Structures are given as C-alpha cells and as structure tokens.
mmCIF file of C-alpha atoms and ligand atoms in Angstrom:
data_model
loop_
_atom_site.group_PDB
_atom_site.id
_atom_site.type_symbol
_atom_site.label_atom_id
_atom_site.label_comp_id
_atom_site.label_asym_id
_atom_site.label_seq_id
_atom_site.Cartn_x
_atom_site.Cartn_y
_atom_site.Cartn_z
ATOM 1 C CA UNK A 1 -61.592 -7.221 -11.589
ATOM 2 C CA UNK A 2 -58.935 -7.003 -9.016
ATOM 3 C CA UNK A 3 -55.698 -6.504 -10.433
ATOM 4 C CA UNK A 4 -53.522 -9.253 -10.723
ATOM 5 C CA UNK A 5 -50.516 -10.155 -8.054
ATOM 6 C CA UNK A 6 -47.532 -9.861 -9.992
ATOM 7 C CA UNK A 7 -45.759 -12.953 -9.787
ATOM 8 C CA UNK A 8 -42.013 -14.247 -10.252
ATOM 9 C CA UNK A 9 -40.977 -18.030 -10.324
ATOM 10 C CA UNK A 10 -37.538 -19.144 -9.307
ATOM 11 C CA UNK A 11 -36.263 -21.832 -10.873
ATOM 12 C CA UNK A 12 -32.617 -23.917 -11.875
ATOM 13 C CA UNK A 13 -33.902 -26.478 -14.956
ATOM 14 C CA UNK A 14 -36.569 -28.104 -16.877
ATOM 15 C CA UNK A 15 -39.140 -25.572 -15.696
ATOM 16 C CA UNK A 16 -42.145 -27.857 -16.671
ATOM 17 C CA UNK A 17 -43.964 -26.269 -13.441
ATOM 18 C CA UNK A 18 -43.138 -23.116 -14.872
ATOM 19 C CA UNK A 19 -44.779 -23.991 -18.224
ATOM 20 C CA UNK A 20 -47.803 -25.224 -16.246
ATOM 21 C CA UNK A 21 -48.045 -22.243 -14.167
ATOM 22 C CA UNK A 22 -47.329 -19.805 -17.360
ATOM 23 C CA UNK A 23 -50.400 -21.240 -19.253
ATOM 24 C CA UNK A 24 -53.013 -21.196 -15.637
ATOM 25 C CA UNK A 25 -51.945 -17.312 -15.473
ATOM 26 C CA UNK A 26 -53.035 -16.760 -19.582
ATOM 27 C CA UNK A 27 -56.652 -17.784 -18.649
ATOM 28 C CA UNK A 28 -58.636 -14.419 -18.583
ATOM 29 C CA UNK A 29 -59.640 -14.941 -14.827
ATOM 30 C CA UNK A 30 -56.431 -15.568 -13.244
ATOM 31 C CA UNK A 31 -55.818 -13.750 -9.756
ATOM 32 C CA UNK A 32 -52.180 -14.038 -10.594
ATOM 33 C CA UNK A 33 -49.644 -12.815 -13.776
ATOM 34 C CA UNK A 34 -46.361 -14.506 -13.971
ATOM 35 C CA UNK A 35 -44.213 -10.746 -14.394
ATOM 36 C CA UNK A 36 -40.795 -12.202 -13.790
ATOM 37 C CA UNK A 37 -38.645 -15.292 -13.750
ATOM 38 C CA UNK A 38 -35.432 -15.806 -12.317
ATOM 39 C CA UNK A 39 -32.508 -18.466 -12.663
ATOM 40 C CA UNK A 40 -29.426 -19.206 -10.518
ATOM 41 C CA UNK A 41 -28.499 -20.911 -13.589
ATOM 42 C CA UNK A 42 -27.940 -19.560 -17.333
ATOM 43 C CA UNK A 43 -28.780 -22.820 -18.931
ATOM 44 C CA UNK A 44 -32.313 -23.869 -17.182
ATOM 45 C CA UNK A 45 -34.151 -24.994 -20.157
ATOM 46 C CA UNK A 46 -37.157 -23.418 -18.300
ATOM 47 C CA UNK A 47 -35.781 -19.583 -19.367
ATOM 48 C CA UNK A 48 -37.083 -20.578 -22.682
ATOM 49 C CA UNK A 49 -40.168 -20.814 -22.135
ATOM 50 C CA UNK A 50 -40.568 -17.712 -20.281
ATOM 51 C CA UNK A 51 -38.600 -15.763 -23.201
ATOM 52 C CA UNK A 52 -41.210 -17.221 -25.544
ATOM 53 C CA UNK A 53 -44.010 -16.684 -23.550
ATOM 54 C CA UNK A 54 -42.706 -12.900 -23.771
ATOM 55 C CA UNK A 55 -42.063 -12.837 -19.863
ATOM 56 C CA UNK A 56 -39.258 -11.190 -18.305
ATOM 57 C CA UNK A 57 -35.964 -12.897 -16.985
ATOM 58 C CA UNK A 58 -33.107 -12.975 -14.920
ATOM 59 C CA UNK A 59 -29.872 -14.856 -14.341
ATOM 60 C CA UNK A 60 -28.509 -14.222 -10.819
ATOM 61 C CA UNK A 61 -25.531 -17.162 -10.611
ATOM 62 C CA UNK A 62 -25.370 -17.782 -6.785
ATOM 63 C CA UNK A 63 -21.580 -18.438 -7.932
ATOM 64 C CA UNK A 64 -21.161 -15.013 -8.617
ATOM 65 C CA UNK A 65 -22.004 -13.680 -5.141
ATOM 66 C CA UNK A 66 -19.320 -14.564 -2.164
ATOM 67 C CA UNK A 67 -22.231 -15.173 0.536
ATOM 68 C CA UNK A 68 -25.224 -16.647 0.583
ATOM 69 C CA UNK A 69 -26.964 -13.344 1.486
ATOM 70 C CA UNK A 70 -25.317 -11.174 -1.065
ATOM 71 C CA UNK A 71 -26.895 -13.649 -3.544
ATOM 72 C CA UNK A 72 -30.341 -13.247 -1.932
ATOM 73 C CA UNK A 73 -29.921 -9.741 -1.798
ATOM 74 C CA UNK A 74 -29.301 -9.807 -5.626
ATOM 75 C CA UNK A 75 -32.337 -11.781 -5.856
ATOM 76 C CA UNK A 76 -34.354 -9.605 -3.925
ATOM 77 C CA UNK A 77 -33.654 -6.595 -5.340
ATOM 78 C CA UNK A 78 -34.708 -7.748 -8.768
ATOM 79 C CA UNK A 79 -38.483 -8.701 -7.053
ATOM 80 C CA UNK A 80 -38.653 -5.634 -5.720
ATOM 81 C CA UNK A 81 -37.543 -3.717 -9.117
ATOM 82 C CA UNK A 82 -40.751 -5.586 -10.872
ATOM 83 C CA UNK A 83 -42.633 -4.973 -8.358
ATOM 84 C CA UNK A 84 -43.098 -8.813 -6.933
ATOM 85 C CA UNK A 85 -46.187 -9.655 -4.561
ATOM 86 C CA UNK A 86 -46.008 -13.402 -5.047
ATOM 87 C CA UNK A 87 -42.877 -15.498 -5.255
ATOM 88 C CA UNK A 88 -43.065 -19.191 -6.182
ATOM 89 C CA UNK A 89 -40.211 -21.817 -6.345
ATOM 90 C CA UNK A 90 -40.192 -24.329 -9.101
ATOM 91 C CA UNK A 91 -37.317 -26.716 -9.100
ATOM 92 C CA UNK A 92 -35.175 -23.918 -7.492
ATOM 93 C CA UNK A 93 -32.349 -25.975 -6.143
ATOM 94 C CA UNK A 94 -31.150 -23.742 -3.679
ATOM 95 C CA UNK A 95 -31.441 -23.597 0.042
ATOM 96 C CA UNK A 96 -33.009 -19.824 0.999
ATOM 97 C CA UNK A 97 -32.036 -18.594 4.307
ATOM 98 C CA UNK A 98 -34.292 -17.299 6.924
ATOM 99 C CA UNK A 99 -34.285 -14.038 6.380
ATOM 100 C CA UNK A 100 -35.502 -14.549 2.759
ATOM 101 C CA UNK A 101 -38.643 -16.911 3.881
ATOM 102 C CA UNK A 102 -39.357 -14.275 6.346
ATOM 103 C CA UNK A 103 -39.013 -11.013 4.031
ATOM 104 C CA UNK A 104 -41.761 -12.919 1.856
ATOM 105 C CA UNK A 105 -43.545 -14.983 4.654
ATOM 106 C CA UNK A 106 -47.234 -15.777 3.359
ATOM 107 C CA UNK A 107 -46.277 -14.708 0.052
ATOM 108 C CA UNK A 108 -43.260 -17.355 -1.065
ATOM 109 C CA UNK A 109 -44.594 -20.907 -2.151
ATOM 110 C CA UNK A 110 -43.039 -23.935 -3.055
ATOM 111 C CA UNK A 111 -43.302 -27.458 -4.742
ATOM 112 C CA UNK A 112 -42.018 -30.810 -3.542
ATOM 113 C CA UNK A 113 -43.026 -33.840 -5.126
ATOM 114 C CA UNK A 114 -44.310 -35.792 -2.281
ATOM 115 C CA UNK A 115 -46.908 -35.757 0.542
ATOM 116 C CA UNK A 116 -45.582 -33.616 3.134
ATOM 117 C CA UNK A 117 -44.301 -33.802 5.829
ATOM 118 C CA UNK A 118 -43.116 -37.473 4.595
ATOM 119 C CA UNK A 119 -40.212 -37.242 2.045
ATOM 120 C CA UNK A 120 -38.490 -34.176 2.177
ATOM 121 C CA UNK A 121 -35.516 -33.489 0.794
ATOM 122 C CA UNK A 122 -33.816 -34.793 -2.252
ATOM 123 C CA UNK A 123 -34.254 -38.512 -3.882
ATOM 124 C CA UNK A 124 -37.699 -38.569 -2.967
ATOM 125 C CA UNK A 125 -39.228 -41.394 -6.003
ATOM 126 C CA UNK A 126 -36.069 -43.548 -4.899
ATOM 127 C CA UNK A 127 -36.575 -43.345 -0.588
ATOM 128 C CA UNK A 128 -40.477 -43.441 -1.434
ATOM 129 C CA UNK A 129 -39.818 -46.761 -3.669
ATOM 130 C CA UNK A 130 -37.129 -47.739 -0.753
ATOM 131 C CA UNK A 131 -39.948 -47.642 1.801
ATOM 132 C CA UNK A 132 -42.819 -49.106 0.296
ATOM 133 C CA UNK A 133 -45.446 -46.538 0.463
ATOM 134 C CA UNK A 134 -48.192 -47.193 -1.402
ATOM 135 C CA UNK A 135 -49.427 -43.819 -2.351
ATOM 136 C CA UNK A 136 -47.002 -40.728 -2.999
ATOM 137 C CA UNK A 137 -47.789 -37.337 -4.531
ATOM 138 C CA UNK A 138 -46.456 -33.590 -4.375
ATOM 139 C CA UNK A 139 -47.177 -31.098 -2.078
ATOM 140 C CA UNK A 140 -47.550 -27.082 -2.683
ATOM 141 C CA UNK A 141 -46.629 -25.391 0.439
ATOM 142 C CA UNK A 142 -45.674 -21.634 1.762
ATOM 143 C CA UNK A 143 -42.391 -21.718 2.576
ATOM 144 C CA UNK A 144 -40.799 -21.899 6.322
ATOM 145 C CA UNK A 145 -37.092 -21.612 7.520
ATOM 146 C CA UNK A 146 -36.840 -26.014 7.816
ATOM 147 C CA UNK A 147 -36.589 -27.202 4.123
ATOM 148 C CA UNK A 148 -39.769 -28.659 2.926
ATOM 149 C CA UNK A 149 -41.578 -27.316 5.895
ATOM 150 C CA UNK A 150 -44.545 -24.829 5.704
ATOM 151 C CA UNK A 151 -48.448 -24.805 5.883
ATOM 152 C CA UNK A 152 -49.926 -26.363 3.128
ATOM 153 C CA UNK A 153 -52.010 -25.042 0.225
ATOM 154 C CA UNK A 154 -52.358 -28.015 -1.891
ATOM 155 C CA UNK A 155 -51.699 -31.956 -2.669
ATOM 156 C CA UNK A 156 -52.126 -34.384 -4.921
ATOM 157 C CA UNK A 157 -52.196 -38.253 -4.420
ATOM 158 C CA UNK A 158 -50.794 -40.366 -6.382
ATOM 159 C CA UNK A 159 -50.901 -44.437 -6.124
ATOM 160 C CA UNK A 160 -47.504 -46.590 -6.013
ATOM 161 C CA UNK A 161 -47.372 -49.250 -8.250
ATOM 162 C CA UNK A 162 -45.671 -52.341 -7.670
ATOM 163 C CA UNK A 163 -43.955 -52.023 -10.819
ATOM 164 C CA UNK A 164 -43.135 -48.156 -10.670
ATOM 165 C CA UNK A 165 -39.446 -47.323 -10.894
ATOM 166 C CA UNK A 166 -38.033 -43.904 -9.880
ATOM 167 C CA UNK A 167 -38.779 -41.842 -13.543
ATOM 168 C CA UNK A 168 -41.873 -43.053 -14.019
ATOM 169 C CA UNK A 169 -43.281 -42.561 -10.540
ATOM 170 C CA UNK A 170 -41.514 -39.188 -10.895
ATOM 171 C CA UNK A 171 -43.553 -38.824 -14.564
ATOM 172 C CA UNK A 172 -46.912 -39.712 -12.557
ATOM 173 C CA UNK A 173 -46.082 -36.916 -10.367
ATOM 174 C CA UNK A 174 -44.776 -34.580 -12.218
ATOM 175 C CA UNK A 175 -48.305 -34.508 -14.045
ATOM 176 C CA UNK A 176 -50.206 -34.024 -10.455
ATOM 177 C CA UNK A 177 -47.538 -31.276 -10.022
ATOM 178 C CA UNK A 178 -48.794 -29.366 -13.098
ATOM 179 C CA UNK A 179 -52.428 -29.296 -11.837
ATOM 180 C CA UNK A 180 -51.887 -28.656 -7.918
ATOM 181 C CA UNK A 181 -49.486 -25.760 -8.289
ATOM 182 C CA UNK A 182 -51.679 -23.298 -10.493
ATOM 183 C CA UNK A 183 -54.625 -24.518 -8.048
ATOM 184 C CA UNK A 184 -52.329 -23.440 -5.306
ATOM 185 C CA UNK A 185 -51.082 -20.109 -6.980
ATOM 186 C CA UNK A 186 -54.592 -19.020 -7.707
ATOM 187 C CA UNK A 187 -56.199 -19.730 -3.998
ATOM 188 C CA UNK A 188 -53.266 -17.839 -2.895
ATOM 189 C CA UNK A 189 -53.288 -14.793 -5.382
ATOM 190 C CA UNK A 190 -56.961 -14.484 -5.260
ATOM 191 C CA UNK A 191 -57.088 -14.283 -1.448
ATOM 192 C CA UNK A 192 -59.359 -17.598 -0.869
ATOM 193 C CA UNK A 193 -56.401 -18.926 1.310
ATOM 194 C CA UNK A 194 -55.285 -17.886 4.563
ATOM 195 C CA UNK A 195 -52.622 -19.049 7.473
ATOM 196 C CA UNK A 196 -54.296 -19.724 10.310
ATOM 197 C CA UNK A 197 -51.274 -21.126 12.679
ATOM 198 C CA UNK A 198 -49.459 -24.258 10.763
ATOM 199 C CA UNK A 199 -52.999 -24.502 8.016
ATOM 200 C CA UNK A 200 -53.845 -22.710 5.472
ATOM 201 C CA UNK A 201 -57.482 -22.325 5.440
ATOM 202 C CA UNK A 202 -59.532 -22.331 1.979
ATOM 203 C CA UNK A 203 -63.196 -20.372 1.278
ATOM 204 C CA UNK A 204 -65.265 -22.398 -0.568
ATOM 205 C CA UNK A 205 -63.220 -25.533 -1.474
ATOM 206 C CA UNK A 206 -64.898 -28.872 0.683
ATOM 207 C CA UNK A 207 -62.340 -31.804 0.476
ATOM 208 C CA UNK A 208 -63.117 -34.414 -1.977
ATOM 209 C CA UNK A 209 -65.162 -37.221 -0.083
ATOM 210 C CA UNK A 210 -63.574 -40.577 -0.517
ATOM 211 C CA UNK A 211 -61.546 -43.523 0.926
ATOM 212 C CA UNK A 212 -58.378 -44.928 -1.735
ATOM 213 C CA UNK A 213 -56.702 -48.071 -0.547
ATOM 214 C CA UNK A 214 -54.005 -48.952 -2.696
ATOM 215 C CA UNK A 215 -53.634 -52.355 -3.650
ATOM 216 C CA UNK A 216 -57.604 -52.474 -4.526
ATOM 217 C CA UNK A 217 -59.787 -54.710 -2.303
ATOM 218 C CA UNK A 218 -61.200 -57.466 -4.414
ATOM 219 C CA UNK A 219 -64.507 -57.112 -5.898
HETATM 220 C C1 LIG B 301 -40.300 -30.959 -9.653
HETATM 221 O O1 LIG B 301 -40.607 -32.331 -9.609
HETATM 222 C C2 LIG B 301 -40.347 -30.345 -8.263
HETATM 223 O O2 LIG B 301 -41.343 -30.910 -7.456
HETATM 224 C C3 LIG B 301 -38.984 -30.695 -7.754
HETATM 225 O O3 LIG B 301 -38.125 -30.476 -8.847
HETATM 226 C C4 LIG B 301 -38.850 -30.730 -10.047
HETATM 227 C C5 LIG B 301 -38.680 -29.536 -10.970
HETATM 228 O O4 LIG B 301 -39.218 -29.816 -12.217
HETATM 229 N N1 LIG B 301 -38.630 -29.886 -6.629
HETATM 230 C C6 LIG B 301 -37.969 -30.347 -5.574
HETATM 231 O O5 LIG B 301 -37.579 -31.494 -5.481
HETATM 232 C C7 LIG B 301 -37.733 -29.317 -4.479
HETATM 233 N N2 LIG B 301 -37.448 -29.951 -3.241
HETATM 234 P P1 LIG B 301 -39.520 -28.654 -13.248
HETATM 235 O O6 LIG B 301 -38.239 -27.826 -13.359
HETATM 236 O O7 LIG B 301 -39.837 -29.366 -14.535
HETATM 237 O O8 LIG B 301 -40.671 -27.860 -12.726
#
C-alpha cells in the first residue's frame, strides 16, 4: 500500500470534525494519517481528543506573534517539522493570508457548513433561516485566497425545516459535516481527486441520481 499522506488539522474549538476525521484515518485502508494537530487556541476542547487519540499537538496563539505572517510562519514551520503533505481546517477561526493558501495550494482543505458558494462567512444557520432556503448543507473545499472560496471536493444536502432554528439546523449539519469531510480527505489523499480549473474532478465516483424538492409534493 501507498504510504499514507501525513496529515495535520487546524483547528480553534469543539473539534467534532476533528473527531470524525481522527476515527476515518484509524480504518486500515485510509490514504491519509492525521500526524499533527494544531490550535491558535490553548483551550479548544478538540486538543483532547487528539492527545487521547495519541496524536501530536501544537498551540501556536496568533496573539503571541505581532503580524499575521509571523504567526503563519510559526504555523508553517511546525508542518514542515512533521513532515505535513495534507493540511485541513476544522473550525479554524482564522483568516489565512495568501501566501499561506498558495504555499499549500491543492493540498489545504476546508469545511463550511453550507452549500457553497451561497453562505459564506460567519452566521450561516441564522442568514440561511433569514432567507428561506429550503435546503442547506456544508461544503468541503480546497482552499483559495477569497474566504470560503475554492474548488470543491465534497457536499452534503441537507433539507430546511419550517420549524428548524439556528442549533438544530446547525446539529443536522454538523452530522453531514462528519461524513463529507473524511469522504473529502480520502479522495484527496488517495489521489482520486484532481483540480481541473475551478472543479475538482473525481475517478470513479458518478453523482447520486435524484431530484429532492423540499416541501414534498403531495402523494
Ligand atoms: C463546523 O460547523 C464548521 O463547518 C464550521 O465551524 C464548525 C466547527 O465545529 N466552520 C466554519 O464556519 C468555517 N467558516 P467543530 O470544531 O466541532 O469541527
């Protein structure tokens, strides 16, 4: 078997994506180990459960660094000392400069937890509630300099409900989240992905055949 693309996760809280990603990379066949995971923040809950899982971790505070790039150079510097190939962002609440997305273009993904290119940004369950949308979902994307912006690997739909509120559209999600992003990882670290222009392309994987129309026609 090909060896595996060492991995690192960024992340600033809950890490639930982390968890998710964590257990997809145990599986025997996975195309991708999880070798590193860093923090801007000393109290993301998610450093737990890389310390139990018996993974390797770093705090780099962007409040200890005076610019933006000395923090990403911090950052960089620790990829590079374990030997990163793959990079993913998981709830990392930070803003990364060009010169980061380009130093690990094609190789640097990220999670949002809508359909892209609707919703990005921040507040997304309460603007998608706002505007009515019937379905919502997340999105796993490489990463480009725009925020949220980048050819897409994966998504999920999920259906609105007239009843939903923000957490427990966000819980809906949050569950689609945990299933697209170790898809994602794995058509990435295995090679059965490529950029072609603004798509990534996939070997082997047909779309899923199908219309949804959310509300239901009658029967
Ligand atoms: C996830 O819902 C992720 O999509 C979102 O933060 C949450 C992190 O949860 N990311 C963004 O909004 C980035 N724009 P987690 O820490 O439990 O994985």
């Amino acid at each position: 078997m090909a060896e595996r693309q060492r991995t690192a996760v960024l992340i600033s809280g809950r890490g639930s994506n982390l968890q998710a990603l964590i257990a997809a990379c145990a599986k025997a066949d996975a195309s991708a180990t999880i070798a590193l995971v860093v923090s801007n923040r000393a109290d993301a809950v998610g450093l737990d459960h890389a310390r139990q899982a018996g993974i390797a971790t770093k705090v780099i505070s962007h409040r200890a660094f005076a610019t933006q790039t000395a923090f990403e150079d911090a950052v960089t510097a620790a990829l590079v000392e374990h030997r990163i190939g793959l990079v993913c962002l998981a709830g990392f609440m930070r803003v990364l400069s060009p010169w980061f997305v380009e130093r690990w273009r094609d190789r640097l993904l990220n999670i949002h937890p809508s359909l892209l290119p609707a919703f990005r940004g921040l507040d997304t369950h309460r603007r998608v509630l706002e505007a009515g949308v019937r379905f919502s979902g997340c999105t796993v994307h490489l990463v480009r300099a725009e925020v949220d912006d980048g050819p897409i690997v994966a998504q999920a739909v999920v259906p609105v409900r007239t009843d939903d509120t923000e957490d427990s559209l966000a819980a809906r999600v949050l569950e689609a989240e945990h299933r697209c992003y170790p898809l994602a990882l794995e058509l990435i670290a295995s090679g059965r992905a490529r950029v072609e222009g603004k798509r990534v392309l996939t070997d082997g994987a047909a779309a899923p055949s199908g219309l949804w129309i959310n509300p239901p026609e009658p029967d």
